[in-house]
Coordinates of C-alpha atoms and ligand atoms in Angstrom, one line a residue:
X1 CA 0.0 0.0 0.0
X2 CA 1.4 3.5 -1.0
X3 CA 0.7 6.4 0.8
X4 CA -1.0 8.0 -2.3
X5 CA -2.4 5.2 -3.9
X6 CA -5.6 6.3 -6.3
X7 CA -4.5 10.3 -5.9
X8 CA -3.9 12.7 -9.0
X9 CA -1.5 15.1 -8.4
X10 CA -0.3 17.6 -10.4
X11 CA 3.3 19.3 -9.1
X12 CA 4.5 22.8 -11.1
X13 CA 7.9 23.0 -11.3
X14 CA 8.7 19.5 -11.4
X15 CA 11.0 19.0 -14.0
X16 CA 14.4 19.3 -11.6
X17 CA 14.7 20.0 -8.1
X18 CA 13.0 20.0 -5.2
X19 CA 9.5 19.6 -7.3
X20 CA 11.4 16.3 -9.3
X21 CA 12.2 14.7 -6.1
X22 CA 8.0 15.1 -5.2
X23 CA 7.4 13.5 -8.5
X24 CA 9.3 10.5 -7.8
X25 CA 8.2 9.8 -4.0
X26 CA 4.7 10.6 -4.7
X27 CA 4.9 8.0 -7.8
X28 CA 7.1 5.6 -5.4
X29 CA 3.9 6.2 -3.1
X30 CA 1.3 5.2 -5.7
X31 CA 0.0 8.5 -7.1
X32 CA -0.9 9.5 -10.9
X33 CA 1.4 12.3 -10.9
X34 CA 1.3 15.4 -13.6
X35 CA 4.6 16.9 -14.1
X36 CA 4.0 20.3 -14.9
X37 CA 6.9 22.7 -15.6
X38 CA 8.7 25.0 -18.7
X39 CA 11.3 22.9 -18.8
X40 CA 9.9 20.8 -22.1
X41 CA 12.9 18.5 -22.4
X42 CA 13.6 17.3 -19.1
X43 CA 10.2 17.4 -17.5
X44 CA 9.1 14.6 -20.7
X45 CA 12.3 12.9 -20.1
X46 CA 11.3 12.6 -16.2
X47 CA 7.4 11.8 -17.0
X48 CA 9.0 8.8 -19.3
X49 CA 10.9 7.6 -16.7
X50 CA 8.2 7.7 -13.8
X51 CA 5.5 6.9 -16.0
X52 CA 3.5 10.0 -15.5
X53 CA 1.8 12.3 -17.7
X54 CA 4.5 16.2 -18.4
X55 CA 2.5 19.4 -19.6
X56 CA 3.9 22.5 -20.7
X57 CA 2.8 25.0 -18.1
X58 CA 4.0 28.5 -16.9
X59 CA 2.6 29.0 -13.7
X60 CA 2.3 32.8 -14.6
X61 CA 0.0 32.6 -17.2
X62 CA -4.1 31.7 -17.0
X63 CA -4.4 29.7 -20.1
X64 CA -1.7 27.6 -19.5
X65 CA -3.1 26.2 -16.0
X66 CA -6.6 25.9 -18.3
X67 CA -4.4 23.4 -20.5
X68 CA -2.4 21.5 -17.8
X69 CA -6.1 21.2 -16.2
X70 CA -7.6 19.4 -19.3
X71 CA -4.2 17.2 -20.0
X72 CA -4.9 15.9 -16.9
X73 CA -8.6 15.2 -16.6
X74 CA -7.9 13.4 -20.0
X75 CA -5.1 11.5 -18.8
X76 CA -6.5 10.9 -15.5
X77 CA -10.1 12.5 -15.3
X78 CA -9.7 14.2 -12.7
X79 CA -7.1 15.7 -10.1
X80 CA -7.2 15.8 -6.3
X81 CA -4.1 16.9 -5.5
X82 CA -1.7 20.2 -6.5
X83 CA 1.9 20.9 -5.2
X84 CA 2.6 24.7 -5.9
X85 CA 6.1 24.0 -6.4
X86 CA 7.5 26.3 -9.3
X87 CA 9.4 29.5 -8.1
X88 CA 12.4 32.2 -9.2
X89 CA 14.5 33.7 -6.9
X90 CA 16.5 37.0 -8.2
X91 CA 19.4 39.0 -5.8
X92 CA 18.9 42.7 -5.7
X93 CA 19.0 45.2 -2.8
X94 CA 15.9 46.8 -2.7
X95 CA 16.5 50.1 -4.1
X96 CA 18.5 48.7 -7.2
X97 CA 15.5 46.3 -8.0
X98 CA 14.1 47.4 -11.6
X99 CA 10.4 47.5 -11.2
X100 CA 10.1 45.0 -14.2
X101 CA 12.3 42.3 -12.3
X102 CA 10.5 43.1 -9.0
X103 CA 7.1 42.1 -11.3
X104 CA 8.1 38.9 -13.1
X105 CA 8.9 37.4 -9.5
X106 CA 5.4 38.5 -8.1
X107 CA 3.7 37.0 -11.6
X108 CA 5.6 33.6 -11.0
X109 CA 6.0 32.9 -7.3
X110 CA 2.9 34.9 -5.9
X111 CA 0.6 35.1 -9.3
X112 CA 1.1 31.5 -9.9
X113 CA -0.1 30.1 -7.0
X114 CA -2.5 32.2 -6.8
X115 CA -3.7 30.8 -10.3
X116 CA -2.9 27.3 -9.2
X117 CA -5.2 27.3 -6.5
X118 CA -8.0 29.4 -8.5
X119 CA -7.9 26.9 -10.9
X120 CA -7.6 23.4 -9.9
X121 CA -9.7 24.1 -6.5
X122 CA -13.0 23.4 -8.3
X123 CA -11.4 20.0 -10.2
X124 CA -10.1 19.0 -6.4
X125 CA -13.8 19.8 -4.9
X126 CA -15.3 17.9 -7.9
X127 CA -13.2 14.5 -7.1
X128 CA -14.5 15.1 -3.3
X129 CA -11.9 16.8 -1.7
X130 CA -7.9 16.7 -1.6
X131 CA -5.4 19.1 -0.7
X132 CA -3.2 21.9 -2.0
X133 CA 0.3 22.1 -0.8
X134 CA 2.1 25.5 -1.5
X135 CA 5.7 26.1 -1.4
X136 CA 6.7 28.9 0.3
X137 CA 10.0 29.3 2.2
X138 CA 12.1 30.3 5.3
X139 CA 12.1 34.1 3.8
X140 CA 8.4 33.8 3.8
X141 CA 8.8 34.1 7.6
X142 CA 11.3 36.1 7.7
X143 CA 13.4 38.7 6.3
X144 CA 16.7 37.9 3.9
X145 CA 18.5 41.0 2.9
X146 CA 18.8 40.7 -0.9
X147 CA 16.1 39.0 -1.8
X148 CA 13.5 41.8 -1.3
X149 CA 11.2 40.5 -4.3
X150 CA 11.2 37.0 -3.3
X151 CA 10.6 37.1 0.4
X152 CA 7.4 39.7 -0.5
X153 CA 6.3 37.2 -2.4
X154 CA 6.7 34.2 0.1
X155 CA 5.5 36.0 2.6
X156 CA 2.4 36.4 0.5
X157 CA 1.9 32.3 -0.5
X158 CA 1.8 31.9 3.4
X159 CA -1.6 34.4 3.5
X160 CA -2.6 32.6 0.8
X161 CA -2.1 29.3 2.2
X162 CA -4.1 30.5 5.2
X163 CA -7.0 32.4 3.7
X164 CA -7.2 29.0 1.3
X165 CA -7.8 26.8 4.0
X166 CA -10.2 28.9 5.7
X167 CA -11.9 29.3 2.6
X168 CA -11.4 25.4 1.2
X169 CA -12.2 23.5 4.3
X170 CA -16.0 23.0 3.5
X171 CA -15.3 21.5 0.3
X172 CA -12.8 19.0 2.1
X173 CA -9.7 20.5 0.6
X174 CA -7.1 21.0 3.1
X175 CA -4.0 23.8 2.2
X176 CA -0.4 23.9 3.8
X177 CA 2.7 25.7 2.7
X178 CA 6.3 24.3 3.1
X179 CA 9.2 26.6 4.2
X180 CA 12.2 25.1 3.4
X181 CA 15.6 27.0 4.3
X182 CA 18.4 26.3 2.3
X183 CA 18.1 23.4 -0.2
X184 CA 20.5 21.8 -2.2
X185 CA 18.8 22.8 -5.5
X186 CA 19.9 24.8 -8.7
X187 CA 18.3 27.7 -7.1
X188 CA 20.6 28.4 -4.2
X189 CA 23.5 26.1 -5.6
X190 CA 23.4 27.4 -9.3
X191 CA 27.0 25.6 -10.0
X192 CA 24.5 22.4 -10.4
X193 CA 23.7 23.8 -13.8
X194 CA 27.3 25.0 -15.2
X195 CA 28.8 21.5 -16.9
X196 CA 32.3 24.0 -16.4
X197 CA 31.5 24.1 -12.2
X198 CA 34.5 22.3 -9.8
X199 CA 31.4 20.5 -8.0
X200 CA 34.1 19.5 -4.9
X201 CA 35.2 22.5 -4.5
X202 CA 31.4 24.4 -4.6
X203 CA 30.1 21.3 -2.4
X204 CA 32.9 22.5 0.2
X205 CA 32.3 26.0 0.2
X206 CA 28.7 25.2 0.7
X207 CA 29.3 22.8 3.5
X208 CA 31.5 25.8 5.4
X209 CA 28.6 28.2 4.8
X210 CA 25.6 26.2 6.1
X211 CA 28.0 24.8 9.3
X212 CA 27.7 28.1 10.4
X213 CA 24.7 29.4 9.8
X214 CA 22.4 26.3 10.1
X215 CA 22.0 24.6 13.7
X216 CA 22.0 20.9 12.1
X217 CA 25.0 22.2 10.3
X218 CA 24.4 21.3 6.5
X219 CA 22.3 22.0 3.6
X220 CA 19.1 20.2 3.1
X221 CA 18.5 17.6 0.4
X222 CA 15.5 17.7 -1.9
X223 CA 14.7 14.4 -1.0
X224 CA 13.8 15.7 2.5
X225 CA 11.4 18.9 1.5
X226 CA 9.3 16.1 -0.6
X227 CA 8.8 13.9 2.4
X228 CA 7.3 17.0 3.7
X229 CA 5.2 17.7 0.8
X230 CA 4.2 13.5 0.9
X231 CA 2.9 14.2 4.6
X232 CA 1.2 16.9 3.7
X233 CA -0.4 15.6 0.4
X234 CA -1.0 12.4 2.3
X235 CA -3.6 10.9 4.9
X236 CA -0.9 11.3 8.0
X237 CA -1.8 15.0 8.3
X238 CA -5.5 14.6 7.9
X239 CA -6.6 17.0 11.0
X240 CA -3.7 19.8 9.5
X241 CA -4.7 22.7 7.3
X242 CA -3.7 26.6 6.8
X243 CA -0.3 26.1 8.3
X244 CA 3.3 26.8 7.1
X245 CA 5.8 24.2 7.7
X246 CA 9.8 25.1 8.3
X247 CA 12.2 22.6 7.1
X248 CA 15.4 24.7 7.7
X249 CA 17.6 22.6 9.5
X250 CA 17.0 24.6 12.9
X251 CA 17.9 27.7 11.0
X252 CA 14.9 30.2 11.8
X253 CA 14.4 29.0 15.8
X254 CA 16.9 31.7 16.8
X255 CA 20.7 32.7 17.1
X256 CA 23.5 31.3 18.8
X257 CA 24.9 32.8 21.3
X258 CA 28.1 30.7 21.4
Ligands
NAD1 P1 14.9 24.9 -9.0 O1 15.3 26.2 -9.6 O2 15.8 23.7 -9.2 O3 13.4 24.5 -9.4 C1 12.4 25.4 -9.8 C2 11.6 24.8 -10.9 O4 10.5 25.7 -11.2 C3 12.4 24.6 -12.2 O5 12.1 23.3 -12.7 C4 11.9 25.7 -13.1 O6 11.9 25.4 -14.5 C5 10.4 25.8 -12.6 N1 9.9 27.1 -13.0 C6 10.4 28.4 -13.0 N2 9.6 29.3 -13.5 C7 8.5 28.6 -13.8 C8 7.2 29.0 -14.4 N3 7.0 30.3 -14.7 N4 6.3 28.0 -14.6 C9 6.5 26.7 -14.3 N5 7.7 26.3 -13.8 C10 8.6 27.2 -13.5 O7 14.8 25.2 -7.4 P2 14.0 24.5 -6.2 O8 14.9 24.7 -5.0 O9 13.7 23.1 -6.6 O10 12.7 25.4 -6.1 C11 11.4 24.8 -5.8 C12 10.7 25.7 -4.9 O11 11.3 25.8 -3.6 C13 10.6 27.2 -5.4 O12 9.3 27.7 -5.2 C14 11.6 27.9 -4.5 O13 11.3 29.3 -4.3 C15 11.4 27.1 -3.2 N6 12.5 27.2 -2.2 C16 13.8 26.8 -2.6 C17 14.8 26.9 -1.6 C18 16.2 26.4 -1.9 O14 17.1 26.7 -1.1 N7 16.5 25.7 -3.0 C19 14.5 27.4 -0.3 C20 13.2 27.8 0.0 C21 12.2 27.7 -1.0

């Protein structure tokens, strides 16, 4: 028995990262999954090898979620399950941020999820209820100097996460965010995508950062944020809804003093 057996989920952003390592638990765990992402080639290549269903989608646009929602009733008639996954991250200080930059990360983090759960709500409500799980992050709780754009717009997924619930909950749809910290991903690790990149030597430098800044004293693993997303797609957190969840490694509980 899987955790997920019989659900249809669809996950944005699945193609690589933290939102690829969702696609293969969930499968491992017996789900239908739709891989949903803009990355054409490697989001097919990853449906072939799972043996799920890959549509085109930008998060940021309205049409495109009207697609992906279609691709998957036909594949699997119907959904009951979305992972907001999909996200940018840009540094600027503040008052260097063009406004057009400061946009596009609002359209795709804050817009998209905001589309996301507009549209594939009803389709959820239709197959009797499900849940949404919406990734938000540690600098949704927080501030990070640098990332002005992005932590606006996480902070933002966690009120939507909660005004969701509140307003999901009679049609049996539960909604939770996850806030991971610092994940070992292309996004915060961006040597991951440069063939030319001395891996060992990035891996150490990373290692020296996050022993000092992060209590448990090392980087997450992508693997670790989708167990997250599994409990809170799955049956275990049945009685949870309208809450963020850190995964940070202990970073956010406060500073050291020693
Ligand atoms: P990643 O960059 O490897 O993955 C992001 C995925 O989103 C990619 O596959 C990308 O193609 C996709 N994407 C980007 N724009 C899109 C769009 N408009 N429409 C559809 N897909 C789009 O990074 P990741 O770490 O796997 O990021 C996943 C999520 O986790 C993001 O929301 C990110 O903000 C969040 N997060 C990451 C970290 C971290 O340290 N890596 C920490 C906290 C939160």
């Amino acid at each position: 028995m899987g955790k997920l057996d019989g659900r249809v989920v669809l996950i944005t952003g699945a193609a690589r990262g933290q939102g690829e390592q969702e696609a293969r638990l969930f499968v491992a765990e017996g789900a239908r999954v739709v891989i949903a992402d803009v990355l054409d080639d490697q989001g097919e290549a990853l449906a072939k090898e799972l043996g799920a269903r890959y549509v085109h989608l930008d998060v940021s646009q309205e049409a495109d979620w009207h697609a992906a929602v279609a691709a998957a009733g036909s594949a699997y008639g119907r959904i009951d399950g979305l992972v907001n996954n999909a996200g940018i991250l840009r540094f600027n200080e503040l008052v260097s941020t063009p406004l057009d930059e400061f946009q596009q990360i609002v359209q795709v983090n804050q817009v998209g999820v905001f589309l996301g759960i507009k549209t594939v709500a009803p389709e959820i409500t239709a197959a009797g209820g499900g849940t949404i799980v919406n990734t938000a992050s540690y600098a949704g709780l927080t501030g990070m100097a640098y990332v002005g754009a992005y932590t606006a717009t996480k902070h933002a997924i966690v009120g939507l996460t909660r005004v969701a619930a509140l307003e999901l909950a009679g049609r049996k749809i539960r909604v939770n965010a996850v806030c991971p910290g610092a994940i070992d991903t292309a996004m915060s690790n961006p040597s991951q995508l440069d063939p030319a990149a001395n891996t060992e030597e990035t891996a150490q430098a990373l290692d020296e950062l996050y022993s000092k800044l992060v209590p448990l004293g090392r980087i997450g693993q992508p693997e670790e944020v989708a167990k997250l997303a599994l409990f809170l797609t799955g049956e275990d957190s049945s009685y949870i809804t309208g809450q963020p969840f850190v995964i940070d490694g202990g970073w956010l509980a406060g500073v050291s003093v020693i």
